[in-house]
Coordinates of C-alpha atoms in Angstrom, one line a residue:
Chain A
M11 CA 8.1 33.6 23.5
T12 CA 4.4 33.4 24.7
S13 CA 1.5 31.7 22.4
S14 CA -1.9 32.8 22.8
A15 CA -3.0 29.3 21.8
D16 CA -1.2 28.2 25.6
D17 CA -4.9 30.9 26.4
P18 CA -7.6 28.2 25.6
S19 CA -10.0 30.9 25.6
S20 CA -8.2 32.5 23.2
A21 CA -9.7 33.1 19.3
L22 CA -6.8 30.6 17.7
A23 CA -7.3 28.1 20.7
L24 CA -11.2 28.0 19.5
A25 CA -10.5 28.1 15.8
L26 CA -8.8 24.9 16.5
G27 CA -11.1 23.2 18.6
E28 CA -13.7 24.2 16.1
T29 CA -12.2 22.6 13.1
A30 CA -11.0 19.5 15.0
D31 CA -14.3 19.1 16.3
A32 CA -16.2 19.1 12.5
V33 CA -12.8 17.3 11.2
V34 CA -13.8 14.4 14.0
A35 CA -17.7 14.5 13.2
Y36 CA -17.0 14.0 9.5
L37 CA -14.2 11.2 9.1
D38 CA -16.4 10.0 11.9
D39 CA -19.2 9.5 9.4
A40 CA -16.8 8.9 6.7
I41 CA -15.0 5.6 8.5
T42 CA -18.7 4.3 8.9
G43 CA -19.9 4.4 5.5
N44 CA -16.1 3.2 4.2
S45 CA -15.7 0.1 6.1
P46 CA -19.4 -1.1 6.3
R47 CA -18.4 -5.0 6.9
S48 CA -15.0 -5.0 8.8
A49 CA -16.2 -3.8 12.3
R50 CA -12.5 -4.6 13.7
L51 CA -11.3 -2.6 10.3
A52 CA -13.4 0.6 11.2
A53 CA -12.2 0.6 14.7
A54 CA -8.6 0.3 14.0
M55 CA -9.4 3.4 11.9
R56 CA -11.3 5.2 14.2
H57 CA -8.7 4.5 16.6
A58 CA -6.0 6.3 14.4
A59 CA -8.5 9.2 13.5
L60 CA -10.8 10.0 15.9
A61 CA -8.3 9.9 19.0
G62 CA -6.9 13.5 19.9
G63 CA -4.7 15.4 17.9
K64 CA -4.4 19.0 17.0
R65 CA -5.7 18.8 13.7
L66 CA -3.1 21.2 12.2
R67 CA -3.6 21.0 8.6
P68 CA -7.3 21.0 8.5
F69 CA -7.1 23.7 10.2
L70 CA -4.6 25.7 8.0
L71 CA -6.5 24.1 4.8
V72 CA -10.1 25.4 6.5
E73 CA -8.2 28.9 7.3
S74 CA -6.1 29.5 3.9
A75 CA -9.5 29.1 2.2
A76 CA -11.5 30.9 4.1
L77 CA -9.1 34.1 3.2
F78 CA -11.1 33.7 -0.2
G79 CA -14.3 33.4 1.4
V80 CA -15.2 30.0 2.0
P81 CA -16.9 28.6 4.2
R82 CA -15.3 26.1 7.0
A83 CA -18.0 23.6 6.3
A84 CA -17.2 23.4 2.3
A85 CA -13.5 23.4 3.4
L86 CA -14.4 20.5 5.2
P87 CA -13.9 17.3 3.0
A88 CA -11.0 18.6 1.9
A89 CA -9.4 19.2 5.2
A90 CA -10.5 15.6 6.1
A91 CA -8.8 14.0 3.4
L92 CA -6.2 15.8 4.1
E93 CA -5.9 14.2 7.9
C94 CA -6.9 11.3 6.7
V95 CA -3.8 10.8 4.8
H96 CA -2.1 12.4 8.1
C97 CA -3.0 9.6 10.0
Y98 CA -2.4 6.4 7.9
S99 CA 1.5 8.2 7.5
L100 CA 1.4 7.7 11.7
V101 CA 0.0 4.3 11.6
H102 CA 2.2 2.8 9.5
D103 CA 5.6 5.2 11.1
D104 CA 4.5 3.3 14.0
L105 CA 4.6 -0.1 12.6
P106 CA 7.9 -2.3 14.1
A107 CA 9.6 -2.5 10.4
M108 CA 9.7 1.4 11.0
D109 CA 10.1 3.5 14.2
D110 CA 8.4 0.5 16.1
D111 CA 6.0 3.5 18.2
D112 CA 4.3 2.5 21.3
L113 CA 2.9 5.7 21.9
R114 CA 1.0 7.9 19.9
R115 CA -1.0 10.7 21.0
G116 CA -0.9 9.8 24.7
Q117 CA -2.6 6.3 23.5
P118 CA -1.6 3.1 22.2
T119 CA -0.1 3.1 18.8
V120 CA -2.7 1.2 16.2
H121 CA -0.7 -2.1 15.9
R122 CA -0.1 -2.3 19.5
A123 CA -4.4 -1.4 20.5
F124 CA -4.9 -4.1 17.3
D125 CA -2.1 -5.9 15.5
D126 CA 0.5 -5.2 12.6
A127 CA -1.8 -6.5 9.8
T128 CA -4.6 -4.5 10.9
A129 CA -2.4 -1.3 11.5
I130 CA -1.1 -1.5 7.6
L131 CA -4.5 -2.4 6.6
A132 CA -6.3 0.6 8.0
G133 CA -3.3 2.4 7.2
D134 CA -3.7 1.4 3.5
A135 CA -7.8 2.4 4.1
L136 CA -7.4 6.0 5.0
L137 CA -5.4 7.1 2.4
T138 CA -7.6 5.3 0.4
L139 CA -10.5 6.9 1.8
A140 CA -8.8 9.8 1.9
F141 CA -9.2 9.9 -1.5
D142 CA -12.8 8.7 -1.9
I143 CA -14.2 12.1 -0.1
L144 CA -11.8 14.4 -2.7
A145 CA -14.2 12.7 -5.2
R146 CA -17.3 13.3 -3.6
E147 CA -19.5 16.3 -4.9
D148 CA -19.2 18.1 -1.5
A149 CA -15.6 18.4 -1.1
A150 CA -16.2 21.1 -3.9
A151 CA -19.2 21.1 -7.1
D152 CA -16.5 21.8 -9.7
P153 CA -14.6 18.5 -11.0
A154 CA -12.1 20.6 -12.5
I155 CA -11.1 21.6 -8.3
R156 CA -11.4 18.8 -7.2
I157 CA -9.1 17.2 -9.5
A158 CA -6.8 19.5 -8.5
L159 CA -7.3 18.7 -4.8
V160 CA -6.7 14.6 -5.9
A161 CA -3.2 15.8 -7.6
G162 CA -2.2 18.4 -5.4
L163 CA -2.5 15.7 -2.0
A164 CA -0.3 12.7 -4.3
R165 CA 1.8 14.7 -5.6
A166 CA 2.1 15.9 -1.6
A167 CA 2.0 11.7 0.3
G168 CA 3.9 10.1 -2.9
G169 CA 7.8 9.2 -3.5
A170 CA 8.3 12.9 -4.1
G171 CA 7.0 14.4 -0.6
M172 CA 6.2 12.5 2.4
V173 CA 7.0 9.0 1.4
G174 CA 9.9 10.0 0.1
G175 CA 10.7 11.8 2.6
Q176 CA 10.1 9.1 5.3
M177 CA 12.4 7.1 3.1
L178 CA 15.5 9.5 3.3
D179 CA 14.9 9.7 6.7
L180 CA 15.2 5.6 6.9
A181 CA 18.4 5.6 5.3
A182 CA 20.0 8.8 7.2
E183 CA 19.8 6.3 10.1
G184 CA 21.6 3.8 8.4
R185 CA 18.6 1.6 8.5
F186 CA 19.3 -0.5 5.1
E187 CA 22.3 -1.6 3.3
N188 CA 25.7 -2.7 5.5
G189 CA 23.5 -0.3 8.4
A190 CA 26.0 2.6 8.6
R191 CA 24.8 5.8 9.2
S192 CA 25.4 8.5 6.6
P193 CA 25.1 12.0 8.7
L194 CA 23.1 14.0 6.7
A195 CA 24.4 17.6 6.6
A196 CA 22.0 20.7 7.0
P197 CA 20.2 21.1 3.6
E198 CA 19.8 17.6 3.6
I199 CA 18.4 17.3 6.1
E200 CA 15.8 20.5 5.4
R201 CA 15.3 18.5 2.3
L202 CA 14.4 16.0 3.9
Q203 CA 12.0 17.7 6.1
A204 CA 10.7 19.7 3.6
M205 CA 9.1 15.9 2.0
K206 CA 8.6 14.7 4.8
T207 CA 6.3 17.0 7.0
G208 CA 6.4 20.2 5.0
A209 CA 4.6 18.8 1.4
L210 CA 1.7 18.0 3.7
L211 CA 1.7 21.5 4.9
D212 CA 2.2 22.4 2.3
F213 CA -0.6 21.4 0.7
A214 CA -3.0 22.6 3.2
C215 CA -2.2 26.0 2.1
A216 CA -2.3 25.4 -1.5
A217 CA -5.6 23.9 -1.3
G218 CA -7.4 26.7 0.7
A219 CA -5.8 28.7 -2.4
I220 CA -7.6 25.7 -4.7
L221 CA -10.8 26.2 -3.1
G222 CA -10.7 29.8 -3.4
S223 CA -9.6 29.9 -6.8
A224 CA -7.0 32.7 -5.7
D225 CA -4.8 34.2 -8.4
A226 CA -1.4 33.7 -8.7
E227 CA 0.3 36.5 -6.4
R228 CA -1.9 34.6 -3.0
R229 CA -0.6 31.2 -4.1
Q230 CA 2.7 32.2 -3.7
C231 CA 2.1 34.1 -0.2
L232 CA 0.5 31.3 1.2
A233 CA 3.4 29.1 -0.2
R234 CA 5.8 31.7 1.4
Y235 CA 4.0 31.3 4.7
S236 CA 3.8 27.6 4.9
H237 CA 7.5 26.7 3.9
A238 CA 8.4 29.5 6.8
L239 CA 5.7 27.5 8.9
G240 CA 6.7 23.6 8.0
R241 CA 10.6 25.1 9.1
A242 CA 9.2 25.9 12.2
F243 CA 7.4 22.8 12.7
Q244 CA 9.9 20.9 12.5
I245 CA 12.7 22.7 14.5
A246 CA 10.5 22.4 17.0
D247 CA 9.4 19.1 17.1
D248 CA 13.6 18.7 17.0
L249 CA 13.4 21.1 20.3
L250 CA 10.6 18.8 21.6
D251 CA 12.6 15.6 21.0
V252 CA 15.3 17.4 23.0
E253 CA 14.0 18.9 25.7
G254 CA 10.6 17.4 25.8
D255 CA 8.8 14.7 28.3
A256 CA 6.6 12.2 26.9
G257 CA 3.7 12.7 29.4
T258 CA 3.6 16.1 27.6
V259 CA 4.5 15.4 24.4
G260 CA 2.1 12.5 24.2
K261 CA 4.8 10.3 22.1
R262 CA 8.4 8.5 22.7
V263 CA 11.5 11.6 23.0
G264 CA 14.9 11.3 22.6
K265 CA 13.9 9.4 20.0
D266 CA 16.9 11.4 17.3
A267 CA 19.5 11.0 19.4
A268 CA 18.8 6.8 20.1
A269 CA 18.8 6.7 16.4
G270 CA 21.9 8.8 16.0
K271 CA 19.9 11.4 14.0
A272 CA 21.6 14.3 13.1
T273 CA 18.2 17.2 13.1
L274 CA 18.9 21.2 12.3
I275 CA 19.9 21.3 16.4
D276 CA 23.6 19.6 15.6
S277 CA 24.2 22.7 13.4
L278 CA 21.9 25.4 15.0
G279 CA 22.3 24.5 18.8
I280 CA 19.3 24.7 20.7
D281 CA 19.5 29.0 21.6
G282 CA 20.3 29.2 17.7
A283 CA 17.4 27.0 17.2
R284 CA 14.8 29.5 19.2
L285 CA 16.2 32.4 17.2
E286 CA 15.3 30.4 13.7
L287 CA 12.7 29.9 15.2
E288 CA 12.1 33.8 16.2
R289 CA 13.3 34.8 12.4
L290 CA 10.2 32.1 10.3
V291 CA 7.5 33.6 12.8
G292 CA 8.2 37.0 10.9
E293 CA 8.7 35.6 7.7
A294 CA 5.5 33.8 8.0
E295 CA 3.4 37.0 9.2
A296 CA 5.3 39.0 6.6
A297 CA 3.7 36.2 4.1
L298 CA 0.7 37.3 5.2
S299 CA 0.6 40.7 5.4
V300 CA -0.9 40.9 1.8
F301 CA -4.2 39.1 3.4
G302 CA -4.3 42.0 6.3
S303 CA -6.2 41.5 9.2
A304 CA -8.2 38.3 7.6
A305 CA -5.0 36.4 8.1
T306 CA -4.6 37.1 12.2
L307 CA -5.7 33.5 12.9
L308 CA -3.4 31.7 10.2
A309 CA -0.6 34.6 11.8
E310 CA -1.2 33.2 15.3
A311 CA -1.4 29.5 13.9
A312 CA 2.8 30.1 13.0
R313 CA 3.4 31.4 16.3
F314 CA 2.0 28.6 18.3
V315 CA 3.7 26.0 16.0
A316 CA 7.0 27.1 17.1
N317 CA 6.3 27.5 20.5
R318 CA 4.3 24.2 21.1
R319 CA 4.7 22.4 23.9
N320 CA 3.6 19.1 22.1
Chain B
M17 CA -11.7 -26.9 -21.8
T18 CA -8.5 -25.2 -24.0
S19 CA -7.8 -21.6 -24.0
S20 CA -6.7 -19.6 -27.2
A21 CA -4.4 -18.2 -24.5
D22 CA -2.2 -21.2 -24.4
D23 CA -1.6 -20.2 -27.7
P24 CA 1.1 -17.2 -27.7
S25 CA 0.5 -16.0 -30.9
S26 CA -3.2 -16.1 -30.5
A27 CA -4.7 -12.3 -30.7
L28 CA -5.9 -13.2 -26.8
A29 CA -2.2 -13.5 -26.2
L30 CA -1.0 -10.9 -28.3
A31 CA -3.2 -8.6 -27.3
L32 CA -2.5 -9.3 -23.8
G33 CA 1.1 -8.8 -24.4
E34 CA 0.7 -5.9 -26.4
T35 CA -1.2 -4.2 -23.4
A36 CA 1.4 -5.2 -20.6
D37 CA 4.2 -3.8 -22.2
A38 CA 2.6 -0.4 -22.8
V39 CA 1.7 -0.7 -19.0
V40 CA 5.2 -1.2 -18.5
A41 CA 6.5 1.3 -20.1
Y42 CA 4.1 3.6 -18.8
L43 CA 4.5 2.7 -15.0
D44 CA 8.8 2.8 -15.5
D45 CA 8.1 6.8 -16.6
A46 CA 5.9 7.3 -13.7
I47 CA 7.9 6.0 -11.3
T48 CA 11.3 7.6 -12.4
G49 CA 9.1 10.8 -11.7
N50 CA 7.5 10.0 -8.9
S51 CA 10.5 8.8 -6.8
P52 CA 13.3 11.1 -7.9
R53 CA 15.4 11.5 -4.3
S54 CA 15.2 7.8 -3.4
A55 CA 17.0 5.2 -5.6
R56 CA 15.6 2.5 -3.2
L57 CA 12.0 3.8 -3.1
A58 CA 12.2 3.5 -7.2
A59 CA 13.6 -0.1 -7.5
A60 CA 11.1 -1.1 -5.0
M61 CA 8.9 0.4 -7.2
R62 CA 10.0 -1.3 -9.9
H63 CA 11.0 -4.1 -8.4
A64 CA 7.2 -4.9 -7.1
A65 CA 4.9 -3.2 -10.6
L66 CA 7.1 -3.8 -13.4
A67 CA 8.5 -7.6 -13.1
G68 CA 5.7 -10.0 -14.8
G69 CA 2.5 -10.1 -14.3
K70 CA -0.6 -11.1 -16.7
R71 CA -1.5 -7.9 -16.6
L72 CA -5.1 -8.8 -16.8
R73 CA -6.8 -5.4 -15.0
P74 CA -4.7 -3.3 -17.1
F75 CA -6.1 -5.3 -20.6
L76 CA -10.1 -5.4 -19.2
L77 CA -10.2 -1.6 -18.7
V78 CA -8.2 -1.4 -22.2
E79 CA -10.6 -3.8 -23.9
S80 CA -13.6 -2.4 -21.9
A81 CA -12.9 1.3 -23.3
A82 CA -12.2 -0.3 -26.4
L83 CA -15.9 -1.0 -26.8
F84 CA -16.6 2.2 -27.2
G85 CA -13.8 4.0 -29.3
V86 CA -11.4 4.5 -26.9
P87 CA -8.1 4.1 -28.3
R88 CA -5.3 2.2 -25.9
A89 CA -3.3 5.0 -25.9
A90 CA -5.5 7.2 -24.0
A91 CA -6.8 4.1 -22.1
L92 CA -3.4 3.3 -20.7
P93 CA -3.5 5.7 -18.0
A94 CA -6.0 4.5 -16.1
A95 CA -4.8 1.3 -17.0
A96 CA -1.1 1.8 -15.2
A97 CA -3.4 3.3 -12.5
L98 CA -5.0 0.5 -11.6
E99 CA -2.3 -2.2 -12.2
C100 CA -0.6 0.5 -9.6
V101 CA -3.3 -0.5 -7.2
H102 CA -3.5 -4.2 -7.8
C103 CA 0.7 -4.1 -7.4
Y104 CA 0.7 -2.8 -4.1
S105 CA -2.0 -4.5 -2.5
L106 CA 0.6 -7.6 -3.3
V107 CA 3.4 -5.6 -1.9
H108 CA 1.0 -5.5 1.3
D109 CA -0.4 -8.7 1.1
D110 CA 3.2 -10.6 1.0
L111 CA 4.5 -8.7 4.1
P112 CA 5.3 -11.4 7.3
A113 CA 2.7 -9.6 9.1
M114 CA 0.1 -10.7 6.8
D115 CA 0.6 -13.3 4.4
D116 CA 4.4 -13.6 5.0
D117 CA 5.0 -15.0 1.5
D118 CA 9.0 -15.0 -0.1
L119 CA 7.7 -15.8 -4.0
R120 CA 5.7 -13.3 -6.4
R121 CA 5.4 -13.7 -9.9
G122 CA 8.1 -16.7 -9.5
Q123 CA 10.7 -13.5 -7.9
P124 CA 11.5 -12.8 -4.2
T125 CA 8.9 -10.9 -2.9
V126 CA 9.6 -7.1 -2.2
H127 CA 10.0 -7.4 1.7
R128 CA 12.6 -9.9 0.7
A129 CA 14.5 -8.2 -2.2
F130 CA 14.5 -5.4 0.0
D131 CA 13.5 -5.2 3.9
D132 CA 9.7 -4.8 5.3
A133 CA 9.8 -0.8 5.6
T134 CA 11.3 -0.3 2.3
A135 CA 8.4 -2.9 1.5
I136 CA 5.6 -1.0 3.3
L137 CA 7.0 2.8 2.2
A138 CA 6.8 1.6 -1.5
G139 CA 3.3 0.3 -1.3
D140 CA 2.0 3.6 0.2
A141 CA 3.9 5.2 -2.8
L142 CA 2.4 2.8 -5.8
L143 CA -1.0 3.9 -4.5
T144 CA -0.5 7.3 -4.4
L145 CA 1.1 7.4 -7.8
A146 CA -2.3 5.7 -8.7
F147 CA -4.2 8.5 -7.8
D148 CA -1.2 11.1 -9.2
I149 CA -1.5 8.8 -12.4
L150 CA -5.4 9.7 -12.5
A151 CA -5.3 13.3 -11.7
R152 CA -3.5 14.1 -14.9
E153 CA -4.5 15.6 -17.9
D154 CA -3.4 12.8 -20.1
A155 CA -5.9 10.1 -18.2
A156 CA -9.0 11.5 -20.0
A157 CA -9.4 15.8 -21.3
D158 CA -12.4 16.1 -19.0
P159 CA -12.0 16.8 -15.5
A160 CA -15.0 14.9 -14.9
I161 CA -14.0 11.9 -16.5
R162 CA -11.0 11.7 -13.9
I163 CA -12.7 12.3 -10.9
A164 CA -15.3 9.8 -11.8
L165 CA -12.5 6.9 -12.3
V166 CA -10.7 8.5 -8.8
A167 CA -13.8 7.8 -7.1
G168 CA -14.5 4.9 -8.8
L169 CA -10.9 2.9 -7.8
A170 CA -10.9 4.4 -4.4
R171 CA -13.6 2.6 -4.0
A172 CA -12.9 -0.2 -5.5
A173 CA -9.6 -0.3 -3.1
G174 CA -10.8 0.6 0.0
G175 CA -12.9 -0.4 3.2
A176 CA -16.1 -1.2 1.0
G177 CA -13.7 -3.2 -1.6
M178 CA -10.1 -4.7 -1.7
V179 CA -8.4 -4.1 2.0
G180 CA -12.3 -4.7 3.7
G181 CA -12.0 -8.4 1.7
Q182 CA -7.8 -8.9 2.9
M183 CA -8.8 -8.2 6.1
L184 CA -12.3 -10.2 6.6
D185 CA -9.5 -12.9 4.4
L186 CA -7.7 -12.6 7.4
A187 CA -10.5 -12.9 10.4
A188 CA -11.9 -16.0 8.9
E189 CA -8.0 -17.5 9.0
G190 CA -8.4 -16.9 12.7
R191 CA -5.4 -14.4 12.6
F192 CA -7.9 -12.1 15.6
E193 CA -8.9 -12.6 18.8
N194 CA -8.7 -15.7 20.5
G195 CA -7.4 -17.0 17.1
A196 CA -10.2 -19.6 16.3
R197 CA -11.1 -19.3 13.0
S198 CA -14.9 -19.0 12.0
P199 CA -15.2 -21.2 9.3
L200 CA -17.5 -18.5 6.3
A201 CA -20.6 -20.5 4.6
A202 CA -20.2 -20.2 0.7
P203 CA -22.4 -17.1 0.5
E204 CA -19.6 -15.5 2.9
I205 CA -17.0 -16.7 1.0
E206 CA -18.2 -15.2 -2.7
R207 CA -19.0 -11.7 -0.2
L208 CA -15.3 -11.8 0.6
Q209 CA -13.3 -13.0 -2.4
A210 CA -16.2 -10.0 -4.3
M211 CA -14.8 -7.8 -2.1
K212 CA -11.0 -8.6 -2.0
T213 CA -10.8 -9.8 -6.1
G214 CA -13.6 -9.3 -7.4
A215 CA -14.2 -5.1 -6.7
L216 CA -10.9 -4.4 -8.9
L217 CA -11.8 -6.2 -11.5
D218 CA -15.1 -5.0 -11.9
F219 CA -13.8 -1.1 -11.9
A220 CA -11.1 -2.8 -14.8
C221 CA -14.7 -2.7 -16.9
A222 CA -16.2 0.4 -15.2
A223 CA -13.3 2.3 -16.2
G224 CA -13.6 1.5 -19.7
A225 CA -17.4 2.5 -19.2
I226 CA -16.4 6.0 -18.1
L227 CA -13.8 6.8 -19.9
G228 CA -15.9 5.7 -22.9
S229 CA -19.4 7.7 -21.9
A230 CA -21.4 4.5 -22.2
D231 CA -25.2 4.4 -21.6
A232 CA -26.3 2.6 -18.5
E233 CA -27.9 -0.4 -20.3
R234 CA -23.7 -1.3 -21.3
R235 CA -22.6 -0.2 -19.0
Q236 CA -24.7 -2.9 -17.1
C237 CA -23.4 -5.5 -19.3
L238 CA -19.8 -4.7 -18.7
A239 CA -20.8 -5.2 -15.1
R240 CA -22.7 -8.7 -15.4
Y241 CA -19.5 -9.3 -17.6
S242 CA -16.9 -8.1 -14.9
H243 CA -19.2 -10.1 -12.0
A244 CA -18.9 -13.3 -13.6
L245 CA -15.5 -13.1 -15.0
G246 CA -15.0 -12.1 -11.2
R247 CA -16.2 -15.2 -9.6
A248 CA -14.3 -17.4 -12.6
F249 CA -11.1 -16.0 -11.5
Q250 CA -11.3 -17.0 -7.8
I251 CA -12.5 -20.5 -8.1
A252 CA -9.3 -21.0 -10.7
D253 CA -7.1 -19.8 -8.3
D254 CA -9.0 -22.1 -5.8
L255 CA -8.5 -24.9 -7.9
L256 CA -4.9 -23.9 -8.6
D257 CA -4.4 -23.3 -4.9
V258 CA -5.3 -27.0 -4.4
E259 CA -4.1 -28.3 -8.0
G260 CA -1.0 -26.0 -9.1
D261 CA 2.7 -26.5 -8.2
A262 CA 5.1 -23.6 -7.3
G263 CA 7.4 -23.6 -10.3
T264 CA 4.3 -23.0 -12.9
V265 CA 2.1 -21.2 -10.8
G266 CA 4.6 -18.4 -9.4
K267 CA 3.9 -18.4 -5.6
R268 CA 3.4 -20.7 -3.4
V269 CA 0.4 -23.0 -3.1
G270 CA -1.6 -25.3 -0.5
K271 CA -1.8 -21.9 1.5
D272 CA -5.8 -22.5 1.7
A273 CA -5.7 -25.3 3.8
A274 CA -2.4 -24.8 5.1
A275 CA -4.1 -21.7 6.5
G276 CA -7.3 -23.7 7.4
K277 CA -9.2 -21.8 4.9
A278 CA -12.5 -22.2 3.6
T279 CA -13.0 -22.1 -0.2
L280 CA -15.6 -22.6 -2.7
I281 CA -13.8 -26.0 -3.4
D282 CA -15.4 -27.3 -0.6
S283 CA -19.0 -26.8 -1.0
L284 CA -18.3 -27.4 -5.1
G285 CA -15.9 -30.0 -4.7
I286 CA -13.2 -29.9 -7.9
D287 CA -15.6 -31.2 -10.5
G288 CA -17.8 -29.2 -9.2
A289 CA -15.7 -26.1 -9.3
R290 CA -15.0 -26.8 -13.4
L291 CA -18.8 -26.5 -13.8
E292 CA -19.0 -23.7 -12.2
L293 CA -16.5 -22.8 -14.0
E294 CA -18.0 -23.6 -17.6
R295 CA -21.0 -21.8 -16.5
L296 CA -19.7 -18.6 -15.5
V297 CA -17.2 -18.5 -18.7
G298 CA -21.6 -18.8 -20.1
E299 CA -22.6 -16.3 -18.4
A300 CA -19.5 -13.6 -19.4
E301 CA -20.0 -14.5 -22.6
A302 CA -24.1 -13.7 -22.8
A303 CA -23.3 -10.6 -21.2
L304 CA -21.3 -9.3 -24.0
S305 CA -23.5 -10.1 -26.5
V306 CA -24.6 -6.3 -27.1
F307 CA -21.3 -5.9 -28.0
G308 CA -21.1 -8.5 -31.3
S309 CA -18.0 -9.1 -32.5
A310 CA -16.2 -5.8 -30.8
A311 CA -16.1 -8.0 -27.8
T312 CA -14.4 -11.5 -29.2
L313 CA -11.4 -10.5 -27.2
L314 CA -13.2 -9.7 -23.8
A315 CA -15.1 -13.0 -24.1
E316 CA -11.7 -15.0 -24.6
A317 CA -10.5 -13.4 -21.9
A318 CA -13.3 -14.6 -19.6
R319 CA -12.7 -18.8 -20.8
F320 CA -8.5 -18.0 -20.2
V321 CA -8.8 -16.4 -16.7
A322 CA -10.9 -20.0 -16.1
N323 CA -8.5 -22.2 -17.1
R324 CA -5.2 -20.4 -16.8
R325 CA -2.6 -22.0 -15.4
N326 CA -0.8 -19.9 -13.4

């Protein structure tokens, strides 16, 4: 399996880069306006939100919206809001009280570059900024569309989504009660991952459909696509944790084994995981067929996610 | 100075209690729906959001809305959302990396009753739940009103409001850089406090005006009221920290002096602070005059805030 994103001049690599640049510029402005009085808070938010990252979620949002004729500029506020939520979650997850990570995207984590209190507050401010951005008129002229975006993002990020998944993940590591690990079966792992990482990826595509006022059939096709992509994303992540090296991956590897955490690799095996990845890429492509050639970049993104090296 | 809230059968005490009960019931339901899969997350959210507390912010919101004929039930979702934000901020502020408090509302803080990771995630989930609630149709039938509430709450809670104020507060305690304290002058203290605690109190009254589609004049009157009330709230808080005892106040006292933190008591003196409180209560009452007798409870609330013992 090779991916067109290995070639930096590919259409996918160019589109990823353009959206990433636009999101960074948007967030840079938004943070300046958000924290006018505390230079330290603004610096920590910038450290968390502007450095590195593929900006996969904004890309999925922008490209999903494009399927319905929404120009990138019109989808950018929602894409930036989504990225705020992703970045806040990384800042909090990296804290000593959580995963205790020193390295993120090849840089010191926010609490290492600043301190724990600043990292907690910078995360809080980024989460809040996401909803601030979605409430602005440039996120969508129609208030009903903006409120649908708020509803979707809050659902995806909250206790039934990302935060709930992170909580289940910590519990599975045996972090609570008597410290006993409770190894999960494959269906439980999938449910946990669907909450922890899948919910925001699902929202990326759902938000594109909301911005584009998509009909029910096309919403469902995009949802099938994002489910397959989300599962591929997580299996690729688990493979990287087993096979990758920290220099390439940009964060600590071997964490799952060190934490005694069950992943799908345990039940699938490495070769089985690669086969499952290939199957999921096919599933993602099939879900996009209704959109024809307009969805070429999204299809390539699924293959890229499955084959990524960092 | 005495306050009608000292009498538990007063109209103010009854109205505070009724709104508090209604908010607790609403939040109880909302948390159940929010964290269907992690009992530990839901328990920590309940611990943070359901136990004790005067529910002053929801009360101000409900009573401000009532000035424009909005029934309590219709203002309740927004009031509950605001309380979510207040409660999340207490959970994060109490963390060892922040103020390191063991006691809150006479109960163990969330990280003491559970652990730091759970407290971080429960705070994150409550902040997210606030926007989830505001996005629901029962928060307001008109999406434009809901999105105005989202915008106002995000502004009040973010880097230019509550979180920014907390950051400035930590900096003033000398928590960063070389650890040197930078004692603030009175105008800087007031600005910090206007961000840290004033912004959410302002939003409480502004939200009532939003729900009631108030005209510009009445919005401004309510804003003058909430500014005066917010300043009175903070001076009363500073007085309690100097004069109160932990058993009555329900949290640790003497914190400001221990942290070497400048407060307005330093510049006003205790007697001067009491005079300023009385002046602010008068200012709050004057701002409400346009509403006539409909604003009696809000006027009493300002006196209650100025005279509170916990």
